[in-house]
CSV table of C-alpha atoms and ligand atoms in Angstrom, one decimal:
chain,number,residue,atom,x,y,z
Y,55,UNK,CA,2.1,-17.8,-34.3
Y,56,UNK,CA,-1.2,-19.1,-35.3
Y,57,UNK,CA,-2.7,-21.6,-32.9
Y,58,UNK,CA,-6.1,-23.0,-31.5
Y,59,UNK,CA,-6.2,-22.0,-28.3
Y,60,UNK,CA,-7.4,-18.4,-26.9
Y,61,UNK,CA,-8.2,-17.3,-23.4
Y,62,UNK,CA,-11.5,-17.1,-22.4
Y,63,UNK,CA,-13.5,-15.2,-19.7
Y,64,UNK,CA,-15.3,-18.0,-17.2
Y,65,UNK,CA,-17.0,-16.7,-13.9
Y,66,UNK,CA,-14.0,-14.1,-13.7
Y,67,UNK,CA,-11.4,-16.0,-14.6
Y,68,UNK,CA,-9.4,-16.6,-17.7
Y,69,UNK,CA,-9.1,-20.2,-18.7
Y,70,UNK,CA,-7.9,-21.7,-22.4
Y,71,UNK,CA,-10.3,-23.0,-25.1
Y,72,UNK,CA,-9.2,-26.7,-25.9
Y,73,UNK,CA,-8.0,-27.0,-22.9
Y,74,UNK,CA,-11.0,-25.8,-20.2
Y,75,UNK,CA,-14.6,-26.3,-20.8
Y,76,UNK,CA,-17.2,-24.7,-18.7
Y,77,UNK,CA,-19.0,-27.6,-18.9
Y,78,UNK,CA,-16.7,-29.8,-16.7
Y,79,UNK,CA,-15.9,-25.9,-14.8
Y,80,UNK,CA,-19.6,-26.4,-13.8
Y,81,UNK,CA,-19.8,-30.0,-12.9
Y,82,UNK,CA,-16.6,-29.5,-11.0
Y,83,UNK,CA,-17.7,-27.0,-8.3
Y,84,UNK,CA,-20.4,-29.8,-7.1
Y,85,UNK,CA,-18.1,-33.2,-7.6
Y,86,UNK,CA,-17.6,-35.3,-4.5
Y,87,UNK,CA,-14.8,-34.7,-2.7
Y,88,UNK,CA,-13.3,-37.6,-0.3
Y,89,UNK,CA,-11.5,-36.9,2.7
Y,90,UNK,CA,-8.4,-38.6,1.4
Y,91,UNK,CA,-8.1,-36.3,-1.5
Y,92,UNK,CA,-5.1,-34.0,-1.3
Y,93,UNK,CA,-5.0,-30.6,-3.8
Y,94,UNK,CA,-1.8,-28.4,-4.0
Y,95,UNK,CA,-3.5,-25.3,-5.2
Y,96,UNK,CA,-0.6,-23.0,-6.8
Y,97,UNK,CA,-1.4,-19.9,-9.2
Y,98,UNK,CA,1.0,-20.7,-12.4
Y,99,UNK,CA,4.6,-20.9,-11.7
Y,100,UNK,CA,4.1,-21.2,-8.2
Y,101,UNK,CA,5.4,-24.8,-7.7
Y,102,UNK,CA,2.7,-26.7,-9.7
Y,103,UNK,CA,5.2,-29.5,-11.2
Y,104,UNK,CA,7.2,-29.4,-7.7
Y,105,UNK,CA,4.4,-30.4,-5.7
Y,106,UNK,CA,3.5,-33.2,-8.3
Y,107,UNK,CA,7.1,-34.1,-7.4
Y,108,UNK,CA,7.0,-34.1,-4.1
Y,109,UNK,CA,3.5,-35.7,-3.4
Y,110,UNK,CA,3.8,-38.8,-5.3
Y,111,UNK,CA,7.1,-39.4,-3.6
Y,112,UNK,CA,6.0,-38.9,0.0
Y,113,UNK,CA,2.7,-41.1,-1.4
Y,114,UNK,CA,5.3,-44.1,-2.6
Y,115,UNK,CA,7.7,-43.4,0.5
Y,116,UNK,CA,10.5,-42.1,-1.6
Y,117,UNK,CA,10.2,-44.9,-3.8
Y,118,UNK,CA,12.2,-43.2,-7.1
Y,119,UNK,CA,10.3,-45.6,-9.8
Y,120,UNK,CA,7.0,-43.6,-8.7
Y,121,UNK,CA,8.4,-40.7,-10.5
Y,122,UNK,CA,10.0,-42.4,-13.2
Y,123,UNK,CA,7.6,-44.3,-15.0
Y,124,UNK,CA,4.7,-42.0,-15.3
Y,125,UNK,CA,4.2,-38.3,-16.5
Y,126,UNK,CA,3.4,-35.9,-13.2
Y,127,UNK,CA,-0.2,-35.0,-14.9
Y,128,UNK,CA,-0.7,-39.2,-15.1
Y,129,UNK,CA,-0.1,-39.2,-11.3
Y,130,UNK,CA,-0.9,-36.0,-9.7
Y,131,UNK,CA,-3.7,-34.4,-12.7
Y,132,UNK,CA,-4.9,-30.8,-12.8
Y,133,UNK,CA,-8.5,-31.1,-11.1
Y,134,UNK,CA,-9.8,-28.3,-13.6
Y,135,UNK,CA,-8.7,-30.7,-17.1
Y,136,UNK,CA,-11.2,-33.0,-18.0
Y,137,UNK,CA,-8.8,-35.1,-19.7
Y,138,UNK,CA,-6.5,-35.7,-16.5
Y,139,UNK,CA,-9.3,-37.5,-15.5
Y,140,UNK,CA,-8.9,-36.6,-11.0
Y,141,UNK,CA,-12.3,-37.8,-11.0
Y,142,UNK,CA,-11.9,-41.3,-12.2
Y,143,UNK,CA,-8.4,-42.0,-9.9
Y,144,UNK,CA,-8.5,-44.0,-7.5
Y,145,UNK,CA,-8.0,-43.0,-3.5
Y,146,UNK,CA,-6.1,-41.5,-1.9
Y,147,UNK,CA,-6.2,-38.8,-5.4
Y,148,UNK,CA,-3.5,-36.2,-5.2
Y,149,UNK,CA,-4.0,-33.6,-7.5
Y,150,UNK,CA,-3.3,-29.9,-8.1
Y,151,UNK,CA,-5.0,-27.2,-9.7
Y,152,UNK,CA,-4.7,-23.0,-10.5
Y,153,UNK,CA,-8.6,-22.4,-9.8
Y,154,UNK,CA,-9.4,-19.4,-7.7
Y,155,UNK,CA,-11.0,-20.0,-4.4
Y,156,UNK,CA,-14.7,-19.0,-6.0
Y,157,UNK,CA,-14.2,-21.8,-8.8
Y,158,UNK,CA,-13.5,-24.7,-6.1
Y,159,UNK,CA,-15.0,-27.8,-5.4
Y,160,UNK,CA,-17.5,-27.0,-2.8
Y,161,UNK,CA,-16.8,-30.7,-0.7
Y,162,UNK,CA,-13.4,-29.1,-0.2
Y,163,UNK,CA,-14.7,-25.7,2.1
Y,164,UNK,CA,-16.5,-28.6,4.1
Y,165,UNK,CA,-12.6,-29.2,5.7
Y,166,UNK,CA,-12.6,-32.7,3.8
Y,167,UNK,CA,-9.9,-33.3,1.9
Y,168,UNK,CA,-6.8,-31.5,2.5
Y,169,UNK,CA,-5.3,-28.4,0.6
Y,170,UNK,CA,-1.4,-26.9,0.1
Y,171,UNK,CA,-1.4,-23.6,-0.9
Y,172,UNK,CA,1.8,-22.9,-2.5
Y,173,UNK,CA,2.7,-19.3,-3.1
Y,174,UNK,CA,6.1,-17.6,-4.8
Y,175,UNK,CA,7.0,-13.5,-4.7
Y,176,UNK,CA,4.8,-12.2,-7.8
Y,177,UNK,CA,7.8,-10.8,-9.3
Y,178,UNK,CA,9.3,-14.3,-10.2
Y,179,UNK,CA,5.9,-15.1,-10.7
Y,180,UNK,CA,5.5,-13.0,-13.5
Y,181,UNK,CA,8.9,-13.6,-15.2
Y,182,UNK,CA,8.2,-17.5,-15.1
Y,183,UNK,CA,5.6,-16.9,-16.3
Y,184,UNK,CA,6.3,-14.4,-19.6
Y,185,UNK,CA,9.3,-17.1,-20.8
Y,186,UNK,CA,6.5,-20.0,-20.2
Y,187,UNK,CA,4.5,-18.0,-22.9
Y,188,UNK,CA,7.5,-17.2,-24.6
Y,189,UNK,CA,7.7,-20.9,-25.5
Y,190,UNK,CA,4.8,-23.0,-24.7
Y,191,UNK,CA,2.4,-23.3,-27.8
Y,192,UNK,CA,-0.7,-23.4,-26.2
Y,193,UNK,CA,-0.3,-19.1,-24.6
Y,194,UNK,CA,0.4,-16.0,-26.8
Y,195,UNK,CA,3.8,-14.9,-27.1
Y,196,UNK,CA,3.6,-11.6,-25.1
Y,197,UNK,CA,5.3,-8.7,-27.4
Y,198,UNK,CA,7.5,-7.3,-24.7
Y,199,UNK,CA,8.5,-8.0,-21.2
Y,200,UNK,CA,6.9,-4.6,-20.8
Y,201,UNK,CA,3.3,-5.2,-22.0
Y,202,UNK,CA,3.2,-8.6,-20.2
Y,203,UNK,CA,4.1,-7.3,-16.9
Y,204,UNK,CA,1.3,-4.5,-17.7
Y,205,UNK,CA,-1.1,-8.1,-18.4
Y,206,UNK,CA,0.1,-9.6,-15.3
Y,207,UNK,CA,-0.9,-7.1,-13.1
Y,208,UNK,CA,-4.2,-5.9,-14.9
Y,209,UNK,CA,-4.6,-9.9,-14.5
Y,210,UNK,CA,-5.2,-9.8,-18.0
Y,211,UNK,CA,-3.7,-13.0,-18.4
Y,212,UNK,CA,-4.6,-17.1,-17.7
Y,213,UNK,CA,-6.0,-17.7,-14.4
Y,214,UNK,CA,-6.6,-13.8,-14.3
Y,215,UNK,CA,-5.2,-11.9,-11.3
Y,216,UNK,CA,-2.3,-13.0,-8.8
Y,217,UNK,CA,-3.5,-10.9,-6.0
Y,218,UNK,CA,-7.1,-11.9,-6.3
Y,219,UNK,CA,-5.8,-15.6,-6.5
Y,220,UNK,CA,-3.9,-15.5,-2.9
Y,221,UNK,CA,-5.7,-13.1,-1.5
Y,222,UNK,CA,-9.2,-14.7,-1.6
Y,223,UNK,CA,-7.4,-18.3,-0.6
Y,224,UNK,CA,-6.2,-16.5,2.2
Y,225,UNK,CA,-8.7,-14.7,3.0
Y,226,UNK,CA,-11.2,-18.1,3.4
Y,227,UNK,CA,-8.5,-20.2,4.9
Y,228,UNK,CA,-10.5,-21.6,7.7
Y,229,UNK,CA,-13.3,-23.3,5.2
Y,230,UNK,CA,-10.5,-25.7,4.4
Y,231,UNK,CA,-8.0,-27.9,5.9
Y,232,UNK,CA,-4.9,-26.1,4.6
Y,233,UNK,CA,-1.3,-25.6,4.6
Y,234,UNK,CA,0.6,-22.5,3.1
Y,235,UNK,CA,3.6,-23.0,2.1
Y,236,UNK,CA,5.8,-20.8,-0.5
Y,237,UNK,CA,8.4,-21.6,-2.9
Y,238,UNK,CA,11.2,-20.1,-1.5
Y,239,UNK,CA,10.9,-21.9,2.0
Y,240,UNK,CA,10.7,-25.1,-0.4
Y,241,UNK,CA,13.8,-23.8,-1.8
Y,242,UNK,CA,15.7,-22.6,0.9
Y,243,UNK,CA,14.7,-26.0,2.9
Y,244,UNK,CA,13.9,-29.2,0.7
Y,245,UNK,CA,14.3,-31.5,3.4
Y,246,UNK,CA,12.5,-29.2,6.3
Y,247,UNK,CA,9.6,-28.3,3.9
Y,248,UNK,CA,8.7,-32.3,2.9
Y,249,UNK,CA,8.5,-32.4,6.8
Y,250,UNK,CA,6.2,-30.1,7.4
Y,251,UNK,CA,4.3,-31.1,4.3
Y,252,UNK,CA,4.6,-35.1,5.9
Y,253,UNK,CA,3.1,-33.7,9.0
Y,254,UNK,CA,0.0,-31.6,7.6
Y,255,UNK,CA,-0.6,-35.3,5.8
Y,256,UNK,CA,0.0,-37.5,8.3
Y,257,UNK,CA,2.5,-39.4,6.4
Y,258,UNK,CA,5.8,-40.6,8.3
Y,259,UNK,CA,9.1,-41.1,6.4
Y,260,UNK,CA,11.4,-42.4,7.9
Y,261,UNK,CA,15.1,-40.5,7.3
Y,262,UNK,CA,16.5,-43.0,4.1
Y,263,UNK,CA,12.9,-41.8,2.5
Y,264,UNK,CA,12.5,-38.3,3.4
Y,265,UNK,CA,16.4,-38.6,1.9
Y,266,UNK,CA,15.5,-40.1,-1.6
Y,267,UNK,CA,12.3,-37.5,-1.5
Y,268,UNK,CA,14.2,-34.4,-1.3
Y,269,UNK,CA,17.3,-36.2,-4.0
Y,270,UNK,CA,14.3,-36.6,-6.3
Y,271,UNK,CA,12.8,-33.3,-5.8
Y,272,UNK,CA,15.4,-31.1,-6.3
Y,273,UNK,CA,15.8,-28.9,-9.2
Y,274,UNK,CA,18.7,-30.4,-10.8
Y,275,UNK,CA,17.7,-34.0,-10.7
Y,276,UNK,CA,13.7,-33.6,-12.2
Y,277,UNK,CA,15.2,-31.2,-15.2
Y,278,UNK,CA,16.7,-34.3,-16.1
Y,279,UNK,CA,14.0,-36.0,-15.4
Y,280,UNK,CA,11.4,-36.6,-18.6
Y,281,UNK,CA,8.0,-37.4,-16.5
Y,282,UNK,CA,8.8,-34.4,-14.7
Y,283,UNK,CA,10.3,-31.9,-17.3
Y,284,UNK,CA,6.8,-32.2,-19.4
Y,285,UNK,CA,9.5,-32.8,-22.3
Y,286,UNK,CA,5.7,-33.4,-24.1
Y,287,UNK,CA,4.7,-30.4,-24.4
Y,288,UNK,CA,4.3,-28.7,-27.6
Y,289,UNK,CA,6.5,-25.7,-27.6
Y,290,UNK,CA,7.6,-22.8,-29.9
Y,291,UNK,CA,11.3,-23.4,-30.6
Y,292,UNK,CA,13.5,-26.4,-29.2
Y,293,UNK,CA,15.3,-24.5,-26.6
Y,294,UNK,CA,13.9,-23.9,-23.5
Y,295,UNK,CA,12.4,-26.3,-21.1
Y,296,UNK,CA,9.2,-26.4,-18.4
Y,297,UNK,CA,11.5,-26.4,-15.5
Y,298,UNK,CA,14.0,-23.1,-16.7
Y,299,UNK,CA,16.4,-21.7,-13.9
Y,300,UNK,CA,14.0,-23.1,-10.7
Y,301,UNK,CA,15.3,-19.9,-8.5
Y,302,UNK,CA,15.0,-17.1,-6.2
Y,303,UNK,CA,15.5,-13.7,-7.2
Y,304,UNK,CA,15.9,-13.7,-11.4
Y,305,UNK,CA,12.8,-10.8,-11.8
Y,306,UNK,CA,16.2,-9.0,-10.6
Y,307,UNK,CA,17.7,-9.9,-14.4
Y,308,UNK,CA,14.3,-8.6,-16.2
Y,309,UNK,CA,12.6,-6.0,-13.8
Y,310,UNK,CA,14.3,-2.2,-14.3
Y,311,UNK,CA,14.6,0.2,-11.8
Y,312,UNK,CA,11.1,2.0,-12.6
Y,313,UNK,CA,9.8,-1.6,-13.5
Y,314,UNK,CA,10.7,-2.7,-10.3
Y,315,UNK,CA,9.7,0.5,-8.3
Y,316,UNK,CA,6.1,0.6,-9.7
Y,317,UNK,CA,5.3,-3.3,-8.9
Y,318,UNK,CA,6.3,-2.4,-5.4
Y,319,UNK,CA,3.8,0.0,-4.9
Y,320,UNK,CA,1.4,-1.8,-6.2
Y,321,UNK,CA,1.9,-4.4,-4.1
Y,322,UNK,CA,1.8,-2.2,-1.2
Y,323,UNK,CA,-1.7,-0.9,-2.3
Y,324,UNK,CA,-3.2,-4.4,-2.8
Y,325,UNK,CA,-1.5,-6.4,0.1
Y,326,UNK,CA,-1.8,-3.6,2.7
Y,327,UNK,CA,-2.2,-5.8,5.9
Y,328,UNK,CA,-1.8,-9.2,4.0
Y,329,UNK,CA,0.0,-10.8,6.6
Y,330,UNK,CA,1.7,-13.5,4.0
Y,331,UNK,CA,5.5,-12.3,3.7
Y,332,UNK,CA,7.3,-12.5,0.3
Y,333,UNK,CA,11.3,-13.8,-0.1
Y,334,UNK,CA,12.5,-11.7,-3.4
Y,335,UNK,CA,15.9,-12.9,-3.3
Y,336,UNK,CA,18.0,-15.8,-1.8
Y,337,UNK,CA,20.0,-13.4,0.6
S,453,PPS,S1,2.8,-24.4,-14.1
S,453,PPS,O1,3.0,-24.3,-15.6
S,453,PPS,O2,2.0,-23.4,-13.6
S,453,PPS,O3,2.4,-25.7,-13.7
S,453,PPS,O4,4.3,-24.1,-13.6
S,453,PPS,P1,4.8,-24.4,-12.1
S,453,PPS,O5,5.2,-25.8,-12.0
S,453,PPS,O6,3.8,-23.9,-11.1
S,453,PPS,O7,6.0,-23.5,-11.9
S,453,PPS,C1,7.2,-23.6,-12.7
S,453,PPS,C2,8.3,-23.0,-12.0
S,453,PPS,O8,8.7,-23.8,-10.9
S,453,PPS,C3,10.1,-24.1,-11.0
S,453,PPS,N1,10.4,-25.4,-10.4
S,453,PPS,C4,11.3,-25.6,-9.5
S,453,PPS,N2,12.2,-24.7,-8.9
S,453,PPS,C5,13.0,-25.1,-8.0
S,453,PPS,N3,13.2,-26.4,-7.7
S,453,PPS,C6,12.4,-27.4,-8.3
S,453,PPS,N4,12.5,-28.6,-8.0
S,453,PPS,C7,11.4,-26.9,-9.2
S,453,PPS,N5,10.4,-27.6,-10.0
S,453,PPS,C8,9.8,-26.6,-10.7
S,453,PPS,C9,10.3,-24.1,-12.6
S,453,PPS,O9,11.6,-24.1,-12.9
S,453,PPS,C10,9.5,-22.8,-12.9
S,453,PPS,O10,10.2,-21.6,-12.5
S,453,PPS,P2,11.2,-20.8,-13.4
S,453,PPS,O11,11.5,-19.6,-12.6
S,453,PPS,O12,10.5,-20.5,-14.7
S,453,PPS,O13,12.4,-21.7,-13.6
């Protein structure tokens, strides 16, 4: 399909035309950055649109209308999209962005501000990912499952490379004031996850709120939910949706045997010593 956005190459990473300038890229790495400001940094289809969920409800104390009335990007933007406009909102600014550490605000490695680091196994990762493209306008349609995965892990596709993404976050941890945090434990645990995520912000629920948090937060309730299913978004074909099956463990319905073999190794060789463990299925 014909379209108007490409990826493009910026400072090592691959970002879309339309959609990312370098000229806000640029004036982004110097903007203020206040010590109230909280960025969930994910790579895509980590937990992006979750952790828009979950922030504005622990921000409004569970309060459901928070997450009704207004599209997640209105309340929690992408700090990289000029038109979210996270510069212009008003404190305390929860946002969430895809950028690699190297591409960061520099205010944030001063420890002000506070960061979640959301991370999911790269297998689900990639498989998100491919039906995303499959049927959001705005990325290629990849030709096979094949060739993408082959993209994926050259990091030939947007935001560039997975392991560069969590291994350099990782890596400079203690420039920031940060939590990490992966999908599955967010899925295995709602409730215990908004917790911890209460106590790295300083926010206290009390039990009815931390209750209506983790209702509004879960999988089955913000599908049907319009502000939070980006039902917006131009797309390819009417079926699908933004948030598709929202679990653990379905690279195991696209990966083959070889497939699956050769990603392992590979993430042997590129995570040797990482000390981040991956959940690949919900056993
Ligand atoms: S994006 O486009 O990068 O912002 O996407 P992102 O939000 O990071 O990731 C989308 C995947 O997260 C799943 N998701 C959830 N899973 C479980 N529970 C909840 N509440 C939830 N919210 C979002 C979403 O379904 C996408 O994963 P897949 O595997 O494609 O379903």
């Amino acid at each position: 399909m014909s379209h108007n956005y490409d990826l493009y190459e910026y400072k090592s990473c691959n970002f879309i035309s339309n959609i990312h300038t370098t000229e806000y890229l640029d004036e982004l790495t110097n903007t203020e950055i206040r010590d109230t400001d909280v960025i969930a940094i994910t790579y895509p289809k980590s937990g992006t649109v979750w952790m828009q969920q979950i922030l504005t409800l622990i921000f409004s104390n569970g309060d459901p209308a928070a997450v009704q009335n207004k599209l997640a990007v209105e309340r929690v933007p992408w700090i990289e999209i000029p038109t979210m406009c996270f510069l212009t909102q008003t404190s305390p600014r929860l946002a969430v962005s895809h950028l690699p550490y190297h591409l960061i605000p520099v205010g944030l490695k001063k420890k002000t501000g506070k960061v979640i680091y959301v991370y999911r196994n790269p297998k689900d990762v990639v498989v998100s990912l491919y039906h995303f493209q499959n049927y959001i306008t705005l990325l290629d349609t990849p030709s096979s499952f094949d060739e993408f995965l082959q993209s994926f892990l050259e990091g030939k596709v947007v935001y560039s490379s997975w392991f560069d993404h969590i291994q350099n976050w990782y890596t400079h941890r203690n420039e920031f004031n940060i939590l990490f945090l992966s999908y599955e434990e967010l899925k295995l645990d709602l409730r215990k996850s908004v917790q911890k995520i209460c106590k790295f912000l300083g926010k206290e629920l009390d039990d009815e709120n931390l209750d209506t948090v983790v209702k509004h937060c879960t999988f089955a309730i913000m599908k049907v939910n319009p502000m939070a299913n980006y039902e917006n978004v131009e797309s390819k074909h009417e079926s699908g949706s933004f948030l598709r099956k929202g679990i653990i463990g379905d690279w195991k319905n696209h990966f083959t045997v070889a497939q699956s073999e050769m990603f392992d190794q590979i993430v042997e060789e590129r995570l040797k010593e990482f000390p981040l463990k991956f959940i690949w299925d919900s056993n």
